[in-house]
Coordinates of C-alpha atoms and ligand atoms in Angstrom, one line a residue:
X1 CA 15.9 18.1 26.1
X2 CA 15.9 14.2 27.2
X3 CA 18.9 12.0 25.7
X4 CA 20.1 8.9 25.8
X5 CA 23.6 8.7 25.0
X6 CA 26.1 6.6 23.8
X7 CA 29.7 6.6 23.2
X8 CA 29.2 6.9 19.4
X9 CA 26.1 9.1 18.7
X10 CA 23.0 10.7 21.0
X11 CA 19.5 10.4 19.6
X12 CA 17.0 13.3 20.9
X13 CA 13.6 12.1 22.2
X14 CA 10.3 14.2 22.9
X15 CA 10.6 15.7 26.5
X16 CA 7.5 13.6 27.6
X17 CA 5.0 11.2 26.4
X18 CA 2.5 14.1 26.1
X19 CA 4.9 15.6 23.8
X20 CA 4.9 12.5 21.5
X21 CA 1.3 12.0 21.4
X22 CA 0.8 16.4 20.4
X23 CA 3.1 15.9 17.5
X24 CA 1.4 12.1 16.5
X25 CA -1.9 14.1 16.4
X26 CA -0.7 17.2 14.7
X27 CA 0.8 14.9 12.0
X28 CA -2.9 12.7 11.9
X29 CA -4.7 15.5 12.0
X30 CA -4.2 17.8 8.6
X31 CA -5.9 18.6 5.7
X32 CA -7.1 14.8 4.9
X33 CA -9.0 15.9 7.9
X34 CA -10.9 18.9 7.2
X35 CA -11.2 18.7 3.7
X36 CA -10.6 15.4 2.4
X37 CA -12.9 13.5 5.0
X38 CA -16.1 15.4 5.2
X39 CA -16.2 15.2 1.1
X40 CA -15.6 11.4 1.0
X41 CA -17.8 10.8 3.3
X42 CA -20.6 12.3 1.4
X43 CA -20.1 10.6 -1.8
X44 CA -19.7 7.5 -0.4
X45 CA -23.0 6.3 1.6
X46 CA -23.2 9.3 3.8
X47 CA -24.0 8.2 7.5
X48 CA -23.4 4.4 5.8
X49 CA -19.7 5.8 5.4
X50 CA -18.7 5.7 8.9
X51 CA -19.3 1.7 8.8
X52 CA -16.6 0.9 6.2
X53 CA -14.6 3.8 8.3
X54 CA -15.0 2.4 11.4
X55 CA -13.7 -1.3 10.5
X56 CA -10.8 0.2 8.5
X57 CA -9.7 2.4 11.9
X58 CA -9.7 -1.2 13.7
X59 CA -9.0 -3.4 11.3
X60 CA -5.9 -1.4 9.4
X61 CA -5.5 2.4 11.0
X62 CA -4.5 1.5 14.5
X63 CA -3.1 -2.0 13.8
X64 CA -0.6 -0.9 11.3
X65 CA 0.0 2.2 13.5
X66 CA 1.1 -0.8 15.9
X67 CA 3.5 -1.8 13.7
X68 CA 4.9 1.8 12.4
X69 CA 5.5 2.4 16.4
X70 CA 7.0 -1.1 16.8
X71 CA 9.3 -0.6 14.6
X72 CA 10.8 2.8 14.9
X73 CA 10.3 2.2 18.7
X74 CA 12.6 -1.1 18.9
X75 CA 15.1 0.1 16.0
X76 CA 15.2 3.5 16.9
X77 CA 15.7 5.1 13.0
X78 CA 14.1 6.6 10.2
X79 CA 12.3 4.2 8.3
X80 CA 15.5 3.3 6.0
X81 CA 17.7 2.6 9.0
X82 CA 14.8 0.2 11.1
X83 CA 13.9 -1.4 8.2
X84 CA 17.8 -2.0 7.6
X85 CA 18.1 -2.8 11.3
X86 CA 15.1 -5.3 11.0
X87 CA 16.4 -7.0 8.5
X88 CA 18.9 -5.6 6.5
X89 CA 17.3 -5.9 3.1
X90 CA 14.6 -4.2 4.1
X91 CA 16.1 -0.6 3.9
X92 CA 14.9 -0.1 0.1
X93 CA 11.2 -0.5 1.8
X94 CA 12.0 2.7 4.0
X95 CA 13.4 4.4 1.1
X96 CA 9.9 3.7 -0.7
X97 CA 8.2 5.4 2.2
X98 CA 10.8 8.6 2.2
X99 CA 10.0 8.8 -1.6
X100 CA 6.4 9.5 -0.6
X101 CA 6.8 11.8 2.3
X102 CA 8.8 14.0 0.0
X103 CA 6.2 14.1 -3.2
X104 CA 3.2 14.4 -0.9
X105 CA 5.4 17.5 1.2
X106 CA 6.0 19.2 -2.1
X107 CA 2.5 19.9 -2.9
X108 CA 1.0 19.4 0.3
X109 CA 3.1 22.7 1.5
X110 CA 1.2 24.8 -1.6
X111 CA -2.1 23.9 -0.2
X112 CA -0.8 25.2 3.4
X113 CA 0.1 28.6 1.3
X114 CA -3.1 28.7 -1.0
X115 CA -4.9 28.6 2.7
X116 CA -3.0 31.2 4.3
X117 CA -3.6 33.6 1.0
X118 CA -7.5 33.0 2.2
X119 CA -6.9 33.6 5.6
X120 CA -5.8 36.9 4.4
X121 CA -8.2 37.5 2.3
X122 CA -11.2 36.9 4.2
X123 CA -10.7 39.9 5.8
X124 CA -12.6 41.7 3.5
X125 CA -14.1 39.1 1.4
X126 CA -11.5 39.1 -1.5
X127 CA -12.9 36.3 -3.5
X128 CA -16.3 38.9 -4.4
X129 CA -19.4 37.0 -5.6
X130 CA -17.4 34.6 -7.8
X131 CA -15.2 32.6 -6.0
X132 CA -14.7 30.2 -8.7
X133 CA -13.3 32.3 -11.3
X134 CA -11.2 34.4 -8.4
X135 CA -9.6 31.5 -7.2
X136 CA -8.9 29.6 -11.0
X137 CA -8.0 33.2 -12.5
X138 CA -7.5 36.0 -10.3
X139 CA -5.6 33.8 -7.7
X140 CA -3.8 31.2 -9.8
X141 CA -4.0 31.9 -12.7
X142 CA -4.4 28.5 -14.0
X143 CA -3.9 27.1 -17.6
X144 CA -5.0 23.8 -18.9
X145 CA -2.9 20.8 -17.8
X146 CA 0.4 21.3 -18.7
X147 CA 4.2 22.5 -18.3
X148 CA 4.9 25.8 -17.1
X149 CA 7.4 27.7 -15.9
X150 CA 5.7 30.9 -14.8
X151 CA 5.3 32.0 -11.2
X152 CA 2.0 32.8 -9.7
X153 CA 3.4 35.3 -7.2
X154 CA 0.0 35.4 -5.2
X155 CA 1.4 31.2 -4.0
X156 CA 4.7 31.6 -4.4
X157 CA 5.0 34.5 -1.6
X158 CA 3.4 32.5 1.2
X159 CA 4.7 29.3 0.1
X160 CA 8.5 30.8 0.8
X161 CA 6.9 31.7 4.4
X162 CA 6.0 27.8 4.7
X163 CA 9.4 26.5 4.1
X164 CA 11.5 29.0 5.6
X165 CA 8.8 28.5 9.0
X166 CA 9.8 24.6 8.0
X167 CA 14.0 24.4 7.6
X168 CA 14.0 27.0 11.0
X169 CA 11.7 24.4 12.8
X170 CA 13.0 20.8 11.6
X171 CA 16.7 22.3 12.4
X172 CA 15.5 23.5 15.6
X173 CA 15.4 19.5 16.5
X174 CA 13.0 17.5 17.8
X175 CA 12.5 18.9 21.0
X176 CA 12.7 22.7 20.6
X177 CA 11.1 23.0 17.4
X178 CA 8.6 20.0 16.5
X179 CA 7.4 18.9 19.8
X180 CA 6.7 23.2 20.7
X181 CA 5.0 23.6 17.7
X182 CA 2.6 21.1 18.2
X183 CA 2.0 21.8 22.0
X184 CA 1.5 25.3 20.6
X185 CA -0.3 24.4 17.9
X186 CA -2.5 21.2 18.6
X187 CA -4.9 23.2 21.5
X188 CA -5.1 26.5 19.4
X189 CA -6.3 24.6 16.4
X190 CA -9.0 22.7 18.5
X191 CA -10.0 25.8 19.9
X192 CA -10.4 27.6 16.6
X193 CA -11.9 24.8 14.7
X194 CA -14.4 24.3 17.7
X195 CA -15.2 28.1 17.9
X196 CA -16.3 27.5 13.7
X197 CA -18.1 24.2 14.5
X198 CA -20.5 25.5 17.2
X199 CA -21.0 29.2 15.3
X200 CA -21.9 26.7 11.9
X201 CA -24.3 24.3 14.3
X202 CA -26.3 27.8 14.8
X203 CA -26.6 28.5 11.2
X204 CA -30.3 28.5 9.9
X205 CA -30.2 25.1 7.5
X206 CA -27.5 23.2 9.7
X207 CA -29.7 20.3 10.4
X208 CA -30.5 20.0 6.7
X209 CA -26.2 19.4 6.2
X210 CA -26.0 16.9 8.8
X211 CA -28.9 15.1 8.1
X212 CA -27.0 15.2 4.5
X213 CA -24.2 13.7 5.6
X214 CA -25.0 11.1 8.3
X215 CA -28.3 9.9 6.6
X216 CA -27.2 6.5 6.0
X217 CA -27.5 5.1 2.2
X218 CA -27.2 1.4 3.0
X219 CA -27.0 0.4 -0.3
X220 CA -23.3 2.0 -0.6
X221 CA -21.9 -0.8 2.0
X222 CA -21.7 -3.2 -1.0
X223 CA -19.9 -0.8 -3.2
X224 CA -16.0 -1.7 -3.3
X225 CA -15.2 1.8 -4.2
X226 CA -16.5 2.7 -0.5
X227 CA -14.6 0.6 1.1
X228 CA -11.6 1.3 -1.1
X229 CA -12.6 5.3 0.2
X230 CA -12.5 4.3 3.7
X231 CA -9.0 2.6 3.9
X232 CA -7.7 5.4 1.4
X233 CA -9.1 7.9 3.9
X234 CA -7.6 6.1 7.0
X235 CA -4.2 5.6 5.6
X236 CA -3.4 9.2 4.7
X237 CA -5.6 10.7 7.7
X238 CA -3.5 8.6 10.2
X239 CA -0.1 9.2 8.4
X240 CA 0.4 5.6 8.3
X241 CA 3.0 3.4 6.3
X242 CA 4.6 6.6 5.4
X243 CA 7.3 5.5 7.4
X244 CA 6.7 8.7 9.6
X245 CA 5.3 7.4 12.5
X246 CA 8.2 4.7 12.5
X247 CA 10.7 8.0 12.8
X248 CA 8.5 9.9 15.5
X249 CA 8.3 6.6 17.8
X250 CA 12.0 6.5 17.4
X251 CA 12.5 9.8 19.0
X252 CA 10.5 8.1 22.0
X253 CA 12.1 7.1 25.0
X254 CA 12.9 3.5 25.6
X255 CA 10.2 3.5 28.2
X256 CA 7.3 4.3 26.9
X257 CA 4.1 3.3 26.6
X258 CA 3.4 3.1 23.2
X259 CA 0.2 1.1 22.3
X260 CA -2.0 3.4 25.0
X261 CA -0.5 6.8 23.3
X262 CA -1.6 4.9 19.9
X263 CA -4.9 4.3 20.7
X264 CA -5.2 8.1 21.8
X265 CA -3.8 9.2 18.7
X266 CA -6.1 7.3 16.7
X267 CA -9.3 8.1 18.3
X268 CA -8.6 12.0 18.4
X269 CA -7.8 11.8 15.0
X270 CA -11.3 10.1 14.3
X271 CA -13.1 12.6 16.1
X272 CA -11.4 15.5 15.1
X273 CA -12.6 14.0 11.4
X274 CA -16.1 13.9 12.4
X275 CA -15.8 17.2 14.0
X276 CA -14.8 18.3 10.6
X277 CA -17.7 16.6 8.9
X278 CA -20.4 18.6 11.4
X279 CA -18.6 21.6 10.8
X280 CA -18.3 21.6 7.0
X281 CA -22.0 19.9 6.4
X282 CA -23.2 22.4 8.4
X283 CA -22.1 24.8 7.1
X284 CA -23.1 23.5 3.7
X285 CA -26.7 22.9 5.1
X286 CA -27.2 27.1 5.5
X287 CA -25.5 27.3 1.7
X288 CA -28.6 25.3 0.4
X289 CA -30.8 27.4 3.1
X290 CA -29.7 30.3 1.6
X291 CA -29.8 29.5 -2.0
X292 CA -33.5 27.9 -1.2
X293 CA -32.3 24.8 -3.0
X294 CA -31.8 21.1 -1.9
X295 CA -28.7 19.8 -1.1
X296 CA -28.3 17.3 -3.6
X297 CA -28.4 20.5 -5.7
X298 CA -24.9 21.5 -4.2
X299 CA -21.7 20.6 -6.7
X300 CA -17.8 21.1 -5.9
X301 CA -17.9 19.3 -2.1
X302 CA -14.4 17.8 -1.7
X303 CA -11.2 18.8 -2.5
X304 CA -9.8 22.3 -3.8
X305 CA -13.3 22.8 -4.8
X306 CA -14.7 22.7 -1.3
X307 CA -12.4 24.7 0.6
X308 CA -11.4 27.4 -1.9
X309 CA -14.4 28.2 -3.8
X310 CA -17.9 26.5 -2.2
X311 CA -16.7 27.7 1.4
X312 CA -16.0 31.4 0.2
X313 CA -19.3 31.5 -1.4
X314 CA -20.7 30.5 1.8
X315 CA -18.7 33.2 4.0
X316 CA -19.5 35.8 1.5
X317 CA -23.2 35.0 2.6
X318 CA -22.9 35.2 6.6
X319 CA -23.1 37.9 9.0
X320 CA -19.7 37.8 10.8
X321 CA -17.7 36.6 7.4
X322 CA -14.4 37.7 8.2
X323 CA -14.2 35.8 11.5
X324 CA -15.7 32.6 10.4
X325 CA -13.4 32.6 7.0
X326 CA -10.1 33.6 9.7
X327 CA -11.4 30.9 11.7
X328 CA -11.5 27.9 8.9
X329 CA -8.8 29.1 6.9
X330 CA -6.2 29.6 9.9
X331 CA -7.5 26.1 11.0
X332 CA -6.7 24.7 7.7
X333 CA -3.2 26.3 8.0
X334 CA -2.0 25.1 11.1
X335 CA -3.8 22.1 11.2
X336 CA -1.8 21.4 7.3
X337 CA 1.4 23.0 8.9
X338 CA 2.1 20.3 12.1
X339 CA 1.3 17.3 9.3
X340 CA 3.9 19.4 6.9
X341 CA 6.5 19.2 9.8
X342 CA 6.0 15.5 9.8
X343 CA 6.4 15.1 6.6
X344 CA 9.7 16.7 5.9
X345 CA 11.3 15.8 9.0
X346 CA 10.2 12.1 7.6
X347 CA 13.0 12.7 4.4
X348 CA 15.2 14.9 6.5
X349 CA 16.0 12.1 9.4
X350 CA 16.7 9.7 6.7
X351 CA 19.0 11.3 4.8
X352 CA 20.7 13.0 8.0
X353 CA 21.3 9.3 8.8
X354 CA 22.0 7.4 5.8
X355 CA 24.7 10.5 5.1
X356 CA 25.9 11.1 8.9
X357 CA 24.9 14.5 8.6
X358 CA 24.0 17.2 11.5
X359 CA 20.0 17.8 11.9
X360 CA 20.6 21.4 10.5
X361 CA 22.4 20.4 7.7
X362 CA 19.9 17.9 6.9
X363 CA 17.0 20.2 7.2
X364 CA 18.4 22.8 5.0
X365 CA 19.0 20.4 2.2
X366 CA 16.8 18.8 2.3
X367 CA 14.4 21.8 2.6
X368 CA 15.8 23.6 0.0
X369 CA 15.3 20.8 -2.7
X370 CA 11.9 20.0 -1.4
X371 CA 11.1 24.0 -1.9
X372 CA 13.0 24.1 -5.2
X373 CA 10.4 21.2 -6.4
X374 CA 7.5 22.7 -4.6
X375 CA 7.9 25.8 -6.4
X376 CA 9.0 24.6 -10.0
X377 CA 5.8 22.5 -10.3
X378 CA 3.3 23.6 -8.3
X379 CA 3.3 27.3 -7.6
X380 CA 3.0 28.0 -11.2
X381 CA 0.3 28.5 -13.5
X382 CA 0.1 24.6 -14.3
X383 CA 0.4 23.5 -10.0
X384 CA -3.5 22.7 -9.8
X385 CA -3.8 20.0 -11.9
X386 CA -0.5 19.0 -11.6
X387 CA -1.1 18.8 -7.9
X388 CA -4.5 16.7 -8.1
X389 CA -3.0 14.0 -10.2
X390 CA -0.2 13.9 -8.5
X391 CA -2.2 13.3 -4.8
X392 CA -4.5 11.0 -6.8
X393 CA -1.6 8.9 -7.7
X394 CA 0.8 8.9 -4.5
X395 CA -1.7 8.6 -2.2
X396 CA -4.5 5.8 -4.4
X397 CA -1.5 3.6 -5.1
X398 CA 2.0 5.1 -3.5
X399 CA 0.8 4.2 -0.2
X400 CA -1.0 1.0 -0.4
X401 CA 1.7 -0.3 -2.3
X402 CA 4.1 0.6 1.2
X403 CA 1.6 -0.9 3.2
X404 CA 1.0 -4.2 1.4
X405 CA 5.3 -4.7 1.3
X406 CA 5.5 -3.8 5.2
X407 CA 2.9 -6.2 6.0
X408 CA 4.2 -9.0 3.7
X409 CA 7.9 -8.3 4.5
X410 CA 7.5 -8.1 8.3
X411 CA 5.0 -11.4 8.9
X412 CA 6.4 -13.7 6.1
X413 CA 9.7 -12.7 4.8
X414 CA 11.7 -11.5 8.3
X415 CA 9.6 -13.2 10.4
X416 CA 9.7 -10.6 13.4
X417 CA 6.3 -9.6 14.0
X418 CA 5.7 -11.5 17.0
X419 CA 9.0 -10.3 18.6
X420 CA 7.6 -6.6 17.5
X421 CA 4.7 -7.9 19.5
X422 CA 6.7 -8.6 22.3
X423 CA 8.2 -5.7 22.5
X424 CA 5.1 -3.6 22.6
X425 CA 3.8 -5.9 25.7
X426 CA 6.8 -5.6 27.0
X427 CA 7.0 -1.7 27.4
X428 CA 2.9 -1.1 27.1
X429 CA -0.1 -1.3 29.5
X430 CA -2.3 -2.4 26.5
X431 CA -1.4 -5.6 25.2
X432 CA -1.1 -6.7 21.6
X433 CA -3.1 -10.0 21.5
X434 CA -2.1 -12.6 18.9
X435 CA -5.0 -11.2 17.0
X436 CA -2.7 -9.1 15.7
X437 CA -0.3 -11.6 13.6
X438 CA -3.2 -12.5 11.1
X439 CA -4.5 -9.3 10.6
X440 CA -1.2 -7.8 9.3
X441 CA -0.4 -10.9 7.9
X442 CA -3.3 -11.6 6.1
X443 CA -6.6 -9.8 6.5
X444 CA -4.6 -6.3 5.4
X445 CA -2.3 -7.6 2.5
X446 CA -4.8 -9.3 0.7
X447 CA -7.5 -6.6 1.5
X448 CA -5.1 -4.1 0.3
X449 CA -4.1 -6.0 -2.9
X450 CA -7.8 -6.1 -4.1
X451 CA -7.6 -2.4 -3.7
X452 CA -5.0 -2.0 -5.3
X453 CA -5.6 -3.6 -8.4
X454 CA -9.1 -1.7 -8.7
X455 CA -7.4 1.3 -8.0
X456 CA -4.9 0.3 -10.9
X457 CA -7.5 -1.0 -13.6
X458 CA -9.9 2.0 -13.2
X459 CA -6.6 4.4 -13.9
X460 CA -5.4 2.3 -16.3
X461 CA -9.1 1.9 -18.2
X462 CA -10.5 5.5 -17.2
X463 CA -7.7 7.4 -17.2
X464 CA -8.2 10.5 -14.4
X465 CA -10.6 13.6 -14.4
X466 CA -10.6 13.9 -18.1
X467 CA -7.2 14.6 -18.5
X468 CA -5.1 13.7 -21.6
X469 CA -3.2 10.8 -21.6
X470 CA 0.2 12.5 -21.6
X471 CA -0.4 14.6 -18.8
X472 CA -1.7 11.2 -16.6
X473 CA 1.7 9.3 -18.1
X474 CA 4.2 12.5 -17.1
X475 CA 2.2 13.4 -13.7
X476 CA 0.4 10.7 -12.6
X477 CA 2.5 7.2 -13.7
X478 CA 5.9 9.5 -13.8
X479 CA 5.1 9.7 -10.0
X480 CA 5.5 6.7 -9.2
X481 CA 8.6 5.9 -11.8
X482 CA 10.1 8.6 -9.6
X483 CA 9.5 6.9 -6.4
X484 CA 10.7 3.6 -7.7
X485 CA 14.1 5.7 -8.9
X486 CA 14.8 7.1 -5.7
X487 CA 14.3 4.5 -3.5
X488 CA 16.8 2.4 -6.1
X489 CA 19.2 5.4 -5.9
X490 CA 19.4 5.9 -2.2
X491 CA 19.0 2.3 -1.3
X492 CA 22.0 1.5 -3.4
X493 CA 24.3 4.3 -1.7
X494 CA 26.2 2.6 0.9
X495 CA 26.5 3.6 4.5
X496 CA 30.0 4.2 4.8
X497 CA 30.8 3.9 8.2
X498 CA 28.0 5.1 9.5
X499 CA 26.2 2.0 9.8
X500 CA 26.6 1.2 13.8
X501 CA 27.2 -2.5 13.7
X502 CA 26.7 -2.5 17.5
X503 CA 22.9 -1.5 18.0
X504 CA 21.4 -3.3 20.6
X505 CA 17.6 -3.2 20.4
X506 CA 16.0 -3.2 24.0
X507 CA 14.3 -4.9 25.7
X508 CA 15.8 -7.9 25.3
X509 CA 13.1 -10.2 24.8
X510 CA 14.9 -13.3 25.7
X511 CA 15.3 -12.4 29.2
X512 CA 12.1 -12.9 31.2
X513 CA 13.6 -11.0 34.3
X514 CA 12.2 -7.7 35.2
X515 CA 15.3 -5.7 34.9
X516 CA 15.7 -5.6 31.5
X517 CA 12.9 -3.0 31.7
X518 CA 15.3 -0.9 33.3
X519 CA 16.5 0.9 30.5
X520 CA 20.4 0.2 30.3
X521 CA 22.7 3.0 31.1
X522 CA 24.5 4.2 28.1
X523 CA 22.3 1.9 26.3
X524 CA 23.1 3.4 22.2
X525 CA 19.9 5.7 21.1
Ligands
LIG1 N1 -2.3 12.9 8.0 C1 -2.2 14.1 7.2 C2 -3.6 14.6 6.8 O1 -4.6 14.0 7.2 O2 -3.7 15.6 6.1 C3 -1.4 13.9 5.9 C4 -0.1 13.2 6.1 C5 0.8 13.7 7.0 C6 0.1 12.0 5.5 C7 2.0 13.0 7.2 C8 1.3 11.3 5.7 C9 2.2 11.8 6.5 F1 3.3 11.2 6.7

C-alpha cells in the first residue's frame, strides 16, 4: 500500500494508476448500465438516442468528470473537505453530494440483493411461467404504496450478505479492499456479460431487437424529454457530481495523470452501455420471435420490470436457461456491487474526516445506519414503490441540482476553475483547453437549469406513476427535505481540530519551474 505521509495524518492511495481507473469503472459501470440504459434508449428515439447521448458524454459526462477529478485530486478530501478546502463555504455543497450517495446506496444495495435472489433462482427456473406475479407476490410480497414495517425475508437475507460484504471491504481501506475488488471484479464481469452478449447475438430474432433499438426515430431529437434522458442517463451512469469521483481521485497519487485515465473511464463506461443495449435488445428480439409478435408489442422494458420479470420470461424460453439467467443476474450483481462500494465509501470518507475517525470505525457506522435504513424501508412489503419514487426523485432532481451548484460555485463564485485547469495540465498528458471554462460555466448550468425546471413542473403538475399524492409528498419531495436537512446538520457541525490549517495543495501553480512536479517529500496527503 502507497502513502504519502505527513507529520500529522497519512492518506492511502490506489497502488497504481490501473488500480484507480478499475475502481472509476466499476463505480461507472452499474446497474444504470445494464438496466437503466438499454430501456431509455428505447423510449427515447431508439438509434436517434445515442445522438443526444453522445453530446451529453462530451459536452457534460467527461467535462464535469474533469472537474470531480480536479478537485479531489488538488484538495485531496471527500467532497466536504475539498469543497471546504476550495473555498471554505463550499463544504455544505459536498455535504449535498454525501446526502445523495447515502439515499441512492440505501436502495441501490436492495436491487444488488433482489439480483442475487435471481441468480439463485435461475437455477432451476424459480420464477415458473409467471414471472410477474412471482416476483410482485411470491418474492416481495408487495402491497400498494405505503408504510410498512414487515420484513420480506426472501430480500432481507441477501441484503444482510451485501452490507456485511460492504463494512468488511470499505474498512479493509482503499487499497486492500476497494481497489482488489474491482481488479477482481471489473474483468470477471466483462467476461460474463460478454459470454451473455454473444450467446444472445445467436438467438433466432436478435436482429429484429437491434434493429429495435438502433433504428433511428429522428423525429425524437427535438423532444426535450430526450435530451433531458440523455444527461439524466450520463450523470448517474458516470457517477458524476456525486462527489464520489472527487473522493476516489483523492486517493490518487500526486503524480498522476488524470485527464487520460478520465477519458478511459468514460469511454469504457459508454461501451460497456452499448454492450448492454445489444445484449438486452437482443435478447428481447428472440422474446418477440418466440411469442410470433412484433416488438412494439413488448411492455415492461426498463427498470424492475425489465430485469426481474421480462428477462425471466425470456430465460424460461431458452435452451441453456440456467446459464444464461447465472450469467445476467451475477453480471447485474457484481457489476451493482463495485458501484455500491463507491457509493458508501462516498458517506463513509466524509464522515471519517469531518469526525477524525479511523476508516474502520467509519465504515461500521456508517454501514450500519445505511443497512438500518436500507432494511426499514425497502426490504419490506412497501420497498418497491418506495424505492422507484425515491430513484425518480434523487436521481431526476438530487443530482442536477449538485451539478448546476458545482458548476456555478466553482466558475463564478470562487473563481478557481482555471487554476483547477492548471492543475490538470500540469500533472496530465491531455490538456484541458480553455474550452473548458464556458462549458462548465455556462453551456452546463444553464442546460441543466432548463432541465431541471421541466423535471420540476412535470412532478409538480403530473405527479409520478399514478401514485397518490401523499405517498409522492412523504417519498418523493421528503427525499429531498432530507437531503437539504443533512447537509444543514453536518455542514453546521464544526471541525474541531481536525481541520488541518496547513494543507498545501500541489503543484504549485505559481512556480513555472519544473521541480515543483516533483512531488515534495513529506508533502501532507
Ligand atoms: N454509476 C452507477 C450505475 O450506473 O449504476 C450508479 C452510481 C454509482 C451513481 C456511484 C453514483 C455513484 F456515486
Amino acid at each position: 500500500m502507497a502513502e504519502v505521509r505527513s507529520s500529522t495524518e497519512t492518506r492511502e492511495t490506489w497502488t497504481s494508476n490501473r488500480g484507480f481507473i478499475f475502481a472509476a469503472i466499476g463505480s461507472a459501470v452499474g446497474l444504470g448500465n445494464i438496466w437503466r440504459f438499454p430501456g431509455v434508449a428505447y423510449e427515447s428515439g431508439g438509434g436517434a438516442f445515442l445522438i443526444p447521448y453522445l453530446i451529453a458524454l462530451v459536452t457534460a459526462g467527461i467535462p464535469i468528470l474533469f472537474l470531480d477529478y480536479s478537485i479531489g485530486h488538488r484538495f485531496r478530501g471527500s467532497a466536504p473537505l475539498s469543497f471546504r478546502r476550495m473555498w471554505r463555504k463550499s463544504e455544505a455543497l459536498g455535504w449535498f453530494q454525501t446526502a445523495l450517495l447515502f439515499v441512492i446506496s440505501v436502495y441501490y444495495a436492495v436491487i444488488i440483493a433482489w439480483s442475487l435472489s435471481y441468480f439463485y433462482f435461475s437455477f432451476g427456473n424459480k420464477w415458473g411461467d409467471d414471472p410477474a406475479t412471482f416476483f410482485t407476490e411470491d418474492y416481495l410480497h408487495a402491497a400498494d404504496p405505503g408504510v410498512s414495517s414487515e420484513l420480506v425475508a426472501g430480500v432481507a437475507w441477501p441484503l444482510v450478505g451485501v452490507w456485511v460484504a460492504i463494512i468488511a471491504i470499505l474498512a479493509l481501506g482503499i487499497a486492500k479492499g476497494i481497489e482488489k475488488v474491482n481488479v477482481i471484479g471489473l474483468p470477471l464481469l466483462v467476461l460474463g456479460f460478454s459470454a451473455l452478449v454473444i450467446r444472445a447475438l445467436t438467438l433466432p430474432g436478435a436482429s429484429d431487437g437491434l434493429n429495435a433499438l438502433f433504428t433511428p426515430d429522428w423525429g425524437a431529437l427535438t423532444d426535450l424529454n430526450v435530451w433531458i434522458a440523455a444527461y439524466s442517463q450520463i450523470f448517474f451512469s458516470m457517477s458524476i457530481a456525486f462527489g464520489i469521483m472527487i473522493s476516489y481521485a483523492s486517493f490518487q497519487r500526486r503524480k498522476a495523470n488524470m485527464t487520460s485515465s478520465g477519458l478511459v473511464v468514460g469511454f469504457a463506461n459508454s461501451s460497456f452501455e452499448i454492450l448492454a443495449g445489444i445484449g438486452v435488445f437482443s435478447t428481447l428480439g428472440f422474446f418477440a420471435h418466440e411469442q410470433g409478435v412484433t416488438f412494439d408489442n413488448l411492455d415492461g422494458l426498463t427498470g424492475p420490470t425489465l430485469s426481474f420479470i421480462t428477462f425471466p420470461a425470456v430465460i424460461s424460453e431458452m435452451p441453456g436457461s440456467a446459464i444464461f439467467g447465472a450469467l445476467f443476474f451475477g453480471s447485474l450483481a457484481i457489476a451493482g456491487f463495485t458501484s455500491l462500494i463507491s457509493l458508501v465509501i462516498g458517506v463513509s470518507v466524509a464522515v471519517q474526516e469531518k469526525f477524525g475517525l479511523s476508516k474502520e470505525v467509519a465504515a461500521v457506522a456508517v454501514g450500519i445506519v445505511a443497512a438500518a435504513v436500507s432494511f426499514g424501508l425497502f426490504a419490506t412489503t412497501t420497498g418497491l414503490v418506495a424505492l422507484d419514487t425515491v430513484d425518480q426523485f434523487a436521481n431526476n432532481i438530487g443530482i442536477v441540482v449538485s451539478a448546476i451548484a458545482m458548476c456555478v460555485i466553482v466558475v463564478w463564485i470562487a473563481r478557481t476553475i482555471d487554476p483547477l485547469r492548471r492543475h490538470l495540465n500540469m500533472v496530465s498528458t491531455f490538456h484541458v483547453g480553455k474550452w473548458w471554462i464556458p462549458v462548465i460555466g455556462v453551456y452546463a448550468p444553464i442546460f441543466l437549469t432548463v432541465m431541471l425546471v421541466q423535471k420540476v413542473h412535470d412532478l409538480i403538475v403530473n405527479g409520478y406513476e399514478g401514485y397518490p399524492a401523499w405517498y409522492i409528498g412523504v417519498f418523493g419531495w421528503g427525499t429531498i427535505a432530507f437531503t437539504i436537512v443533512f447537509t444543514a446538520v453536518f455542514t453546521l457541525i464544526g471541525w474541531g481540530g481536525r481541520d488541518d490549517p496547513d494543507f498545501r495543495a500541489w503543484p504549485d501553480l505559481d512556480s513555472p519551474s519544473t521541480e515543483r512536479r516533483t512531488e515534495p517529500k513529506g508533502a501532507n496527503r
